[in-house]
mmCIF file of C-alpha atoms in Angstrom:
data_model
loop_
_atom_site.group_PDB
_atom_site.id
_atom_site.type_symbol
_atom_site.label_atom_id
_atom_site.label_comp_id
_atom_site.label_asym_id
_atom_site.label_seq_id
_atom_site.Cartn_x
_atom_site.Cartn_y
_atom_site.Cartn_z
ATOM 1 C CA MET M 2 11.111 6.434 -13.579
ATOM 2 C CA PHE M 3 11.881 5.492 -9.994
ATOM 3 C CA VAL M 4 8.755 7.216 -8.716
ATOM 4 C CA ASN M 5 6.641 5.406 -11.313
ATOM 5 C CA ASN M 6 8.065 2.027 -10.325
ATOM 6 C CA TYR M 7 7.522 2.844 -6.666
ATOM 7 C CA PHE M 8 3.942 3.875 -7.378
ATOM 8 C CA ASN M 9 3.280 0.627 -9.250
ATOM 9 C CA PHE M 10 4.800 -1.338 -6.381
ATOM 10 C CA PHE M 11 2.646 0.511 -3.859
ATOM 11 C CA LEU M 12 -0.453 -0.185 -5.955
ATOM 12 C CA LYS M 13 0.316 -3.906 -6.023
ATOM 13 C CA PHE M 14 1.139 -3.845 -2.321
ATOM 14 C CA SER M 15 -2.048 -2.007 -1.349
ATOM 15 C CA PHE M 16 -4.024 -4.404 -3.554
ATOM 16 C CA ASN M 17 -3.142 -7.155 -1.071
ATOM 17 C CA CYS M 18 -4.484 -5.089 1.812
ATOM 18 C CA TYR M 19 -8.123 -6.047 1.309
ATOM 19 C CA GLU M 20 -7.706 -9.397 3.049
ATOM 20 C CA THR M 21 -8.475 -8.409 6.625
ATOM 21 C CA PHE M 22 -9.558 -5.318 8.490
ATOM 22 C CA TYR M 23 -6.384 -5.390 10.585
ATOM 23 C CA TYR M 24 -4.229 -5.442 7.482
ATOM 24 C CA ASN M 25 -6.345 -2.644 6.026
ATOM 25 C CA ALA M 26 -5.668 -0.487 9.067
ATOM 26 C CA PHE M 27 -1.967 -1.314 8.890
ATOM 27 C CA CYS M 28 -1.828 -0.362 5.209
ATOM 28 C CA PHE M 29 -3.726 2.846 5.906
ATOM 29 C CA VAL M 30 -1.156 3.891 8.504
ATOM 30 C CA LEU M 31 1.624 2.886 6.127
ATOM 31 C CA SER M 32 0.143 4.942 3.294
ATOM 32 C CA VAL M 33 -0.163 7.968 5.589
ATOM 33 C CA LEU M 34 3.441 7.629 6.719
ATOM 34 C CA LEU M 35 4.668 7.195 3.160
#
C-alpha cells in the first residue's frame, strides 16, 4: 500500500519534470538516487 502510494506520488512528481531541461536533469538524478 505504501509503495503504491509512493509510486503514484513519484509519477505525479515526475510528470511535472517536463517543464525545463534543467528540471528534467534534476529529476533524472533524483530518480536514479531513489
